[in-house]
Short mmCIF file of C-alpha atoms in Angstrom, two decimals:
data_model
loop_
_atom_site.label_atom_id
_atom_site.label_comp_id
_atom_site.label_asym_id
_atom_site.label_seq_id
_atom_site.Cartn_x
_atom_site.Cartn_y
_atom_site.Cartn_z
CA UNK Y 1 7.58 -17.59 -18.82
CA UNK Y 2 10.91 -18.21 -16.76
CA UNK Y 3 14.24 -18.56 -18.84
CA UNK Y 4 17.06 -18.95 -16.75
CA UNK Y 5 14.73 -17.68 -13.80
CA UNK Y 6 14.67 -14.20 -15.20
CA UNK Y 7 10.66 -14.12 -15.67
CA UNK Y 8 9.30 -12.12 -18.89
CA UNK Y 9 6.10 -11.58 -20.31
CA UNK Y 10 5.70 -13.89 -23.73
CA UNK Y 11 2.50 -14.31 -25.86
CA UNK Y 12 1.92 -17.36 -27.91
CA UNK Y 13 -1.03 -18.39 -30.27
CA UNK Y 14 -4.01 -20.18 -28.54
CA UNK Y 15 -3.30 -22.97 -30.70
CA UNK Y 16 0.08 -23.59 -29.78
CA UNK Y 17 3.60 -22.22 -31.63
CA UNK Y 18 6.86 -20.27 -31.21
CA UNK Y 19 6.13 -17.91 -28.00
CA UNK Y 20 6.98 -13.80 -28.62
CA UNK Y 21 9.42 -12.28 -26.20
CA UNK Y 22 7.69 -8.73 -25.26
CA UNK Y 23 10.04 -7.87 -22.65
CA UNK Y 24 13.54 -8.14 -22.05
CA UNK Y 25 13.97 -6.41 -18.86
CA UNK Y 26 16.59 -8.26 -16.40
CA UNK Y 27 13.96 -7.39 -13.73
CA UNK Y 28 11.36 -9.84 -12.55
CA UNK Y 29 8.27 -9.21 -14.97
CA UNK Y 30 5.49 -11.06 -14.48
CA UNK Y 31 1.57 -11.47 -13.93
CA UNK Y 32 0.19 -10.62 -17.13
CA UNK Y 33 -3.57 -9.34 -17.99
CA UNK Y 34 -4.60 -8.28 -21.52
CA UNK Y 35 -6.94 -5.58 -22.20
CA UNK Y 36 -10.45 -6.40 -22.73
CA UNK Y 37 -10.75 -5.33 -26.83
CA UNK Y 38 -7.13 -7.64 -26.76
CA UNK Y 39 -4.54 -4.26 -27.71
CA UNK Y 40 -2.75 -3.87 -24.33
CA UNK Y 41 -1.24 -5.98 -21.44
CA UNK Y 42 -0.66 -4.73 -17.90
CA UNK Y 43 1.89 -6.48 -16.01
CA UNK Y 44 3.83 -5.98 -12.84
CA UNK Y 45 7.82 -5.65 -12.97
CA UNK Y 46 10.78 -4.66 -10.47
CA UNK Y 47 12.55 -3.24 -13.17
CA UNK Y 48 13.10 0.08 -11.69
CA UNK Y 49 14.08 -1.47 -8.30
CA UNK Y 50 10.39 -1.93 -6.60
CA UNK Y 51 7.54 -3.71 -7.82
CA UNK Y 52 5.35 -1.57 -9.99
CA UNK Y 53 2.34 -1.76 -12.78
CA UNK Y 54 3.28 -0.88 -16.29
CA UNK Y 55 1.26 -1.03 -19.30
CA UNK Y 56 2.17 -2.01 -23.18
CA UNK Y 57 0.91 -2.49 -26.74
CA UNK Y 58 0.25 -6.32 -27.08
CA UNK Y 59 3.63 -6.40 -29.45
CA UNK Y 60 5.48 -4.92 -25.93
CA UNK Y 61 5.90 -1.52 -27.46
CA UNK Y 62 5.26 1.55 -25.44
CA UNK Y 63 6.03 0.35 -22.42
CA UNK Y 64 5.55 2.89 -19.59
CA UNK Y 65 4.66 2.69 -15.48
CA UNK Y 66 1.75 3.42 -14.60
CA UNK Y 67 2.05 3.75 -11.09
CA UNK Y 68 3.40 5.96 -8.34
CA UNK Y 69 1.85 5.86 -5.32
CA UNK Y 70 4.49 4.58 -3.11
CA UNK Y 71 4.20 0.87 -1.62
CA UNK Y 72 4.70 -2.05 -4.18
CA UNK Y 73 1.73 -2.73 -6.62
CA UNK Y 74 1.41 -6.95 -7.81
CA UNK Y 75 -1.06 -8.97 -9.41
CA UNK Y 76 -2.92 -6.95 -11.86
CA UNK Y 77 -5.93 -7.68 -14.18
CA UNK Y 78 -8.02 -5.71 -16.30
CA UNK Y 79 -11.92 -4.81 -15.40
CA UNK Y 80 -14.06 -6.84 -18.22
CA UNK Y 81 -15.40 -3.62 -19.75
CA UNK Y 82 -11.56 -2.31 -20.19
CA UNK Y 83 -12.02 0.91 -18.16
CA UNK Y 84 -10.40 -0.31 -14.86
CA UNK Y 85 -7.31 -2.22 -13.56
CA UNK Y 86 -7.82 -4.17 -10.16
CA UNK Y 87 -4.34 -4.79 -8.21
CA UNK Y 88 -2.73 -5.69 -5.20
CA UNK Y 89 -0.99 -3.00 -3.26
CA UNK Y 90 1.70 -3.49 -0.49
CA UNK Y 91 2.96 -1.38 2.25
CA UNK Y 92 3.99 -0.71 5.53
CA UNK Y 93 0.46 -1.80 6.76
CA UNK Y 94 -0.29 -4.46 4.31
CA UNK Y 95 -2.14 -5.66 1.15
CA UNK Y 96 -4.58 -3.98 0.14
CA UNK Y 97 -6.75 -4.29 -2.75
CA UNK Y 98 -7.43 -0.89 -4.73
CA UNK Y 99 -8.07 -0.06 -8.53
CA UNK Y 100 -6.73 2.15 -11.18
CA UNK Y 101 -7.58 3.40 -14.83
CA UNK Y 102 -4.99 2.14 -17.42
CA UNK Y 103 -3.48 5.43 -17.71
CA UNK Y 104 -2.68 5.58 -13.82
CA UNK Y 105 -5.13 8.46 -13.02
CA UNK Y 106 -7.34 7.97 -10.23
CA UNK Y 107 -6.21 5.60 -7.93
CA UNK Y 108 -8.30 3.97 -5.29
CA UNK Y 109 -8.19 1.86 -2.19
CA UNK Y 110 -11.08 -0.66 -1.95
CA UNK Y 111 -10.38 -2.55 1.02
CA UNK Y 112 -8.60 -2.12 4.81
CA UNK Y 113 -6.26 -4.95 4.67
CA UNK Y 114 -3.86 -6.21 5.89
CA UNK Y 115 -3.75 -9.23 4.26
CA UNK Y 116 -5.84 -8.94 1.20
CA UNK Y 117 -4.85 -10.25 -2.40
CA UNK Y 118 -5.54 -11.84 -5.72
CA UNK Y 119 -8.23 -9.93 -6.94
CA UNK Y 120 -10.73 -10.72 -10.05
CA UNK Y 121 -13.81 -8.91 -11.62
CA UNK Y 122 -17.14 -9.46 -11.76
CA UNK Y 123 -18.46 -9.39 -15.37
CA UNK Y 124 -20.35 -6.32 -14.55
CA UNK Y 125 -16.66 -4.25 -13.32
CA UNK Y 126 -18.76 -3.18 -10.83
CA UNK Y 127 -17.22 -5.72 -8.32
CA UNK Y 128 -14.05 -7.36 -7.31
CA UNK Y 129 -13.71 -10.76 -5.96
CA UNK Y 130 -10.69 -11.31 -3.26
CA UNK Y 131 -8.79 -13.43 -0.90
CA UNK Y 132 -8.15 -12.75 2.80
CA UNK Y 133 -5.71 -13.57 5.01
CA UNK Y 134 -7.13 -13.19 8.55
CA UNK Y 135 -5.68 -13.61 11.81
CA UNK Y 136 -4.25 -17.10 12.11
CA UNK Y 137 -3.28 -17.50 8.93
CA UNK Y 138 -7.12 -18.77 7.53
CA UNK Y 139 -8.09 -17.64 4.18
CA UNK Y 140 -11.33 -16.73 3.19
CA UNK Y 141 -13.30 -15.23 -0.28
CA UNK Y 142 -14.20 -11.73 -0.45
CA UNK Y 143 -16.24 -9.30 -2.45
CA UNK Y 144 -16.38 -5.32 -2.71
CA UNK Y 145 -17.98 -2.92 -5.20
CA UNK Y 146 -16.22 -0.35 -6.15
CA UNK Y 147 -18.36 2.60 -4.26
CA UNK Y 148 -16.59 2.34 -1.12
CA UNK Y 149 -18.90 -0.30 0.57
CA UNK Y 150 -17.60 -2.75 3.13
CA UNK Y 151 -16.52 -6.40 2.12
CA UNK Y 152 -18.72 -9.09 2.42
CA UNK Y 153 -17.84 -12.68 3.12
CA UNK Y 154 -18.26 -14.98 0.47
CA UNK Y 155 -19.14 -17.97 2.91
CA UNK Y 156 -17.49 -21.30 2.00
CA UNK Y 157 -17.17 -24.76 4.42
CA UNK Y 158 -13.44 -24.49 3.52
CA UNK Y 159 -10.96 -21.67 3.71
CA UNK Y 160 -10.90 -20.35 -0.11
CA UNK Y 161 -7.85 -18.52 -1.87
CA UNK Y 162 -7.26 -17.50 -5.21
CA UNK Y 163 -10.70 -16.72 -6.50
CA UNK Y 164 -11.39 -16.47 -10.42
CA UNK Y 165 -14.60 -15.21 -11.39
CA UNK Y 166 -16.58 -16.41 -14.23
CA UNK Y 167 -17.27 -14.40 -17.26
CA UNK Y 168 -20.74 -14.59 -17.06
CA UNK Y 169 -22.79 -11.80 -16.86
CA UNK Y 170 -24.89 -11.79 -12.83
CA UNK I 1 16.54 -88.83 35.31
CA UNK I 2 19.71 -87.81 33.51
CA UNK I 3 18.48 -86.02 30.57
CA UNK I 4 17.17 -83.45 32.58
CA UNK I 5 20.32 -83.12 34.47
CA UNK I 6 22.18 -82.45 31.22
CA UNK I 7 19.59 -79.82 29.94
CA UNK I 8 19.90 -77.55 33.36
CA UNK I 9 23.47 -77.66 32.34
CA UNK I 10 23.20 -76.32 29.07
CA UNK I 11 21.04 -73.55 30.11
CA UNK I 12 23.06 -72.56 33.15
CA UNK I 13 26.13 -72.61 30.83
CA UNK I 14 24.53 -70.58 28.34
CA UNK I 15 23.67 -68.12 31.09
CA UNK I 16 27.47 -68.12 31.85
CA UNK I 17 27.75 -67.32 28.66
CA UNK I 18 25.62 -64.08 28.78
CA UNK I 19 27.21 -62.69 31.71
CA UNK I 20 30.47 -62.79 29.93
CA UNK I 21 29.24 -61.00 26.75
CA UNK I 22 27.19 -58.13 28.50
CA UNK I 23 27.16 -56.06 24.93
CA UNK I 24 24.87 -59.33 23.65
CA UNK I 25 22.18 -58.29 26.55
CA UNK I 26 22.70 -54.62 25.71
CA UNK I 27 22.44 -54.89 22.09
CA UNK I 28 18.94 -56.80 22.57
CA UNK I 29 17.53 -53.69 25.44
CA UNK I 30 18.55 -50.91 23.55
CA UNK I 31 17.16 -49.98 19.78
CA UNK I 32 20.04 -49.69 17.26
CA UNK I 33 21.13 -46.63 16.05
CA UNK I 34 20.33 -46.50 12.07
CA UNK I 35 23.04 -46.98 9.66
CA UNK I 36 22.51 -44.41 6.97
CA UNK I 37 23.33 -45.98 3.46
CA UNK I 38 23.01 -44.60 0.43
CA UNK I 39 21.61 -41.26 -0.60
CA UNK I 40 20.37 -40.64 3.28
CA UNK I 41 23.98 -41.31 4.03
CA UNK I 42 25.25 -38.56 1.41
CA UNK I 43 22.61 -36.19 2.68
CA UNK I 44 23.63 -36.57 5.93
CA UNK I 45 27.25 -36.16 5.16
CA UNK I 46 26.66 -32.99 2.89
CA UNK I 47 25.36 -31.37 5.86
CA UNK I 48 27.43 -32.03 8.13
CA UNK I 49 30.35 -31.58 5.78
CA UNK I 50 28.58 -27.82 4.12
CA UNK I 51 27.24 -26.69 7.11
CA UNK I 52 23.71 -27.04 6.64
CA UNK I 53 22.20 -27.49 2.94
CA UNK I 54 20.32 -23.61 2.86
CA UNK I 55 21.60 -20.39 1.83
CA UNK I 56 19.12 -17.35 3.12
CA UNK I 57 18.30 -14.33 1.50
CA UNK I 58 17.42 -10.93 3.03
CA UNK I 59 13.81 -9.74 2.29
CA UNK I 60 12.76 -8.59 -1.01
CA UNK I 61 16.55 -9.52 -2.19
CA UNK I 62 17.31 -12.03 -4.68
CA UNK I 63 21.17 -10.82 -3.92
CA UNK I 64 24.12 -13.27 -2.28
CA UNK I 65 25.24 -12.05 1.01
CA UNK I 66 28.51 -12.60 2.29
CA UNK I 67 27.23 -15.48 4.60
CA UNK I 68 25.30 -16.68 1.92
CA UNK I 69 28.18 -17.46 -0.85
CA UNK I 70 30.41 -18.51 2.36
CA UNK I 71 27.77 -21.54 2.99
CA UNK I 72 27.97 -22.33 -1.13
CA UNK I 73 31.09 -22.54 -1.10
CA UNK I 74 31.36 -24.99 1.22
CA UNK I 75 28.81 -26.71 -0.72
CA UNK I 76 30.43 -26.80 -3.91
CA UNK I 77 33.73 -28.01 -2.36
CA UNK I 78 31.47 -30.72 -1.31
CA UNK I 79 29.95 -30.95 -4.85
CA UNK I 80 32.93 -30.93 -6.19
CA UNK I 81 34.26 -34.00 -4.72
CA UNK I 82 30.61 -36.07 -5.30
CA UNK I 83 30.36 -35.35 -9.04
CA UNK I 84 28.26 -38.17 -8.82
CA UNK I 85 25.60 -36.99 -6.91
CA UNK I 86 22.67 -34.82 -8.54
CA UNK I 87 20.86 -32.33 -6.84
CA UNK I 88 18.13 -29.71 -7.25
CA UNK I 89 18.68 -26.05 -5.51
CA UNK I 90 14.87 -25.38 -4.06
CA UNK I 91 14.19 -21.51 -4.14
CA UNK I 92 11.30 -19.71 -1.85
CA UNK I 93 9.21 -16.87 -1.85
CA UNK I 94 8.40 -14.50 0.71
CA UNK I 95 5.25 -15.08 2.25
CA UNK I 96 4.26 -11.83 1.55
CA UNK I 97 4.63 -11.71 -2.31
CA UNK I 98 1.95 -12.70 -4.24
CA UNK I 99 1.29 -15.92 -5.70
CA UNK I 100 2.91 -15.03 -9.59
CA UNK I 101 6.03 -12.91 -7.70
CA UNK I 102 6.75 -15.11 -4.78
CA UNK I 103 7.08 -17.99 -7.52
CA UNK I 104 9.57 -15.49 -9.56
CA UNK I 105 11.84 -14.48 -6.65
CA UNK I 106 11.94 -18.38 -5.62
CA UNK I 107 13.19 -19.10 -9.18
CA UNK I 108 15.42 -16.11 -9.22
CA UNK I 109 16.92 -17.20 -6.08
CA UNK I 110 17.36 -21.05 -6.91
CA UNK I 111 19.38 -19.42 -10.10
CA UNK I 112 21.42 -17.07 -8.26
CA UNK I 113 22.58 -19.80 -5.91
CA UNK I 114 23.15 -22.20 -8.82
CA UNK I 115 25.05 -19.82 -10.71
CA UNK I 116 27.52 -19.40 -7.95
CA UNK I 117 27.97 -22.84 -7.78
CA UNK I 118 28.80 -22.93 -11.04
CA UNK I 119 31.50 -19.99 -10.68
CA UNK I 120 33.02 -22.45 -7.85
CA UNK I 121 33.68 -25.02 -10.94
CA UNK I 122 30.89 -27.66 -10.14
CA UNK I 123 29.22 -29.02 -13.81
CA UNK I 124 26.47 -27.41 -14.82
CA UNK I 125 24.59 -31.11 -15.33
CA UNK I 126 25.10 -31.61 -11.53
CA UNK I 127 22.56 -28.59 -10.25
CA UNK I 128 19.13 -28.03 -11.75
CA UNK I 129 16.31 -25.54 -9.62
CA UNK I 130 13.03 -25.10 -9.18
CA UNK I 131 10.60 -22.44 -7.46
CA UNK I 132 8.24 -23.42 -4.57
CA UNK I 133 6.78 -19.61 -4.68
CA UNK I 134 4.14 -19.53 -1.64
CA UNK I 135 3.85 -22.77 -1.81
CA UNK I 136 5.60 -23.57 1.05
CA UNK I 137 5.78 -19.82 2.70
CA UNK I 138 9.01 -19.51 4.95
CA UNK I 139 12.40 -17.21 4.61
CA UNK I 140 14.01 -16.19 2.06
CA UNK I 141 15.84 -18.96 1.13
CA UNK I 142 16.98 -21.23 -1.16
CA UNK I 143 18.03 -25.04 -0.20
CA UNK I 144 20.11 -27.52 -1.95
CA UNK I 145 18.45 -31.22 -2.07
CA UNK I 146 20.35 -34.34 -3.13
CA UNK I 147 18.09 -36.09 -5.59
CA UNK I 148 20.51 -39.28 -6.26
#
């Protein structure tokens, strides 16, 4: 939520009602993803002068960065079965899409870039749905498991961007 | 016999005419240039009077540069002397952010050129923002549209 352009992560009830500030950083937080079981949020925030991943209690307590290994990190969202944390990371050579555990231990690069983004899970966490940016500027759909594997093409008539995977089970 | 007579008259006078007026033959060869009225006409004339209607930003920065608050202040003198006129400060993303950040740092930097408008004394009801993110990928920049 944007007030006076100075984005901050708020929740409000499903049903509607008075949204509750969680942070109050004058850095740029933004793109929210709750925890599976519902008792944390990971977000992505500038605060400390790059772009970075920090985690918090669902009432915004205990926030802390999660991490550190150089590059900015954007856009993450939590596996379904709450053990993994898909993101975005850029560098010098691109964006990449990689994968963490909520408690910033073993990092991972998925895929080779250089224009890769916007990742979501499968229901299974065993694989992450993405968008590509190839030469040219054309955008296609993407899917890697975590082991390592090479991408496949997720062959559409149309370029595709901004994938969301359904929460169904496949 | 005579009728006739007096029509090749007319027309050869009228054609007299026409040679003396040579800007009545031009106007009809050569399209018109437009006459700008109304909010084209202010658009065009806070341009030309500003500089140009966009402020850039360097990458990754949501900060003013030096060039940056030179071209809004030309702006708001502008502004300044059209309280009348409305407009909306346009921010962008890089087209390297992704699609939640780009839309933040668009915002931010819509606000950060509003804000200094507002230093220069132009009414806060006369500039609103808005974020185009990746929408519209591009600079850094943020651009100042006259909405009415």
């Amino acid at each position: 939520m944007m007030l006076g352009a100075n984005s901050d992560i708020y929740v409000a009830p499903a049903t509607g009602g008075i949204p509750q500030r969680l942070t109050t950083s004058p850095g740029i937080d933004t793109d929210p993803s709750f925890s599976p079981d519902g008792s944390k949020i990971v977000f992505e925030s500038d605060r400390g002068g790059s772009q970075q991943l920090y985690v918090m209690n669902a009432d915004g307590t205990g926030q802390r960065r999660i991490s550190f290994g150089g590059g900015w990190y954007a856009a993450p969202v939590w596996s379904p079965d709450g053990g993994l944390i898909a993101f975005t990371r850029r560098g010098q050579d691109g964006r990449r899409i990689g994968i963490i555990k909520p408690d910033g231990s073993d990092e991972k690069v998925l895929t080779t870039g250089p224009g890769d983004e916007g990742p979501t899970w499968a229901a299974s966490s065993r694989e992450v749905l993405f968008q590509r940016t190839g030469a040219g500027g054309r955008n296609g759909l993407y899917r890697v498991a975590l082991d390592g594997s090479e991408p496949r093409q997720l062959t559409t008539p149309q370029d595709g961007s901004d994938p969301d995977w359904s929460g169904v089970m496949d | 016999m005579r009728k006739s007579a007096f029509l090749l008259v007319l027309l050869l006078g009228a054609s007299a005419a026409d040679a003396q007026l040579p800007f009545l033959r031009k106007r009809d060869n050569q399209p018109q240039q437009p006459v700008l009225q109304g909010i084209d006409a202010l658009r065009a004339d806070f341009a030309a009077q500003a500089g140009g209607t966009t402020v850039y930003y360097g990458a990754e920065s949501v900060i003013l540069g030096a060039p940056a608050r030179a071209a809004l202040t030309l702006q708001a003198n502008w502004l300044r002397k059209h309280p009348e006129v409305v407009v909306r400060i346009e921010g962008y993303g890089d087209g390297l952010d992704t699609r939640d950040r780009a839309l933040a740092v668009g915002a931010r930097r819509a606000e950060e050129a509003r804000s200094y408008l507002l230093l220069l004394g132009v009414p806060a009801a006369q500039v609103s923002t808005s974020s185009w993110g990746k929408e519209r990928p591009g600079l850094g920049r943020a651009v100042t549209v006259l909405v009415r």
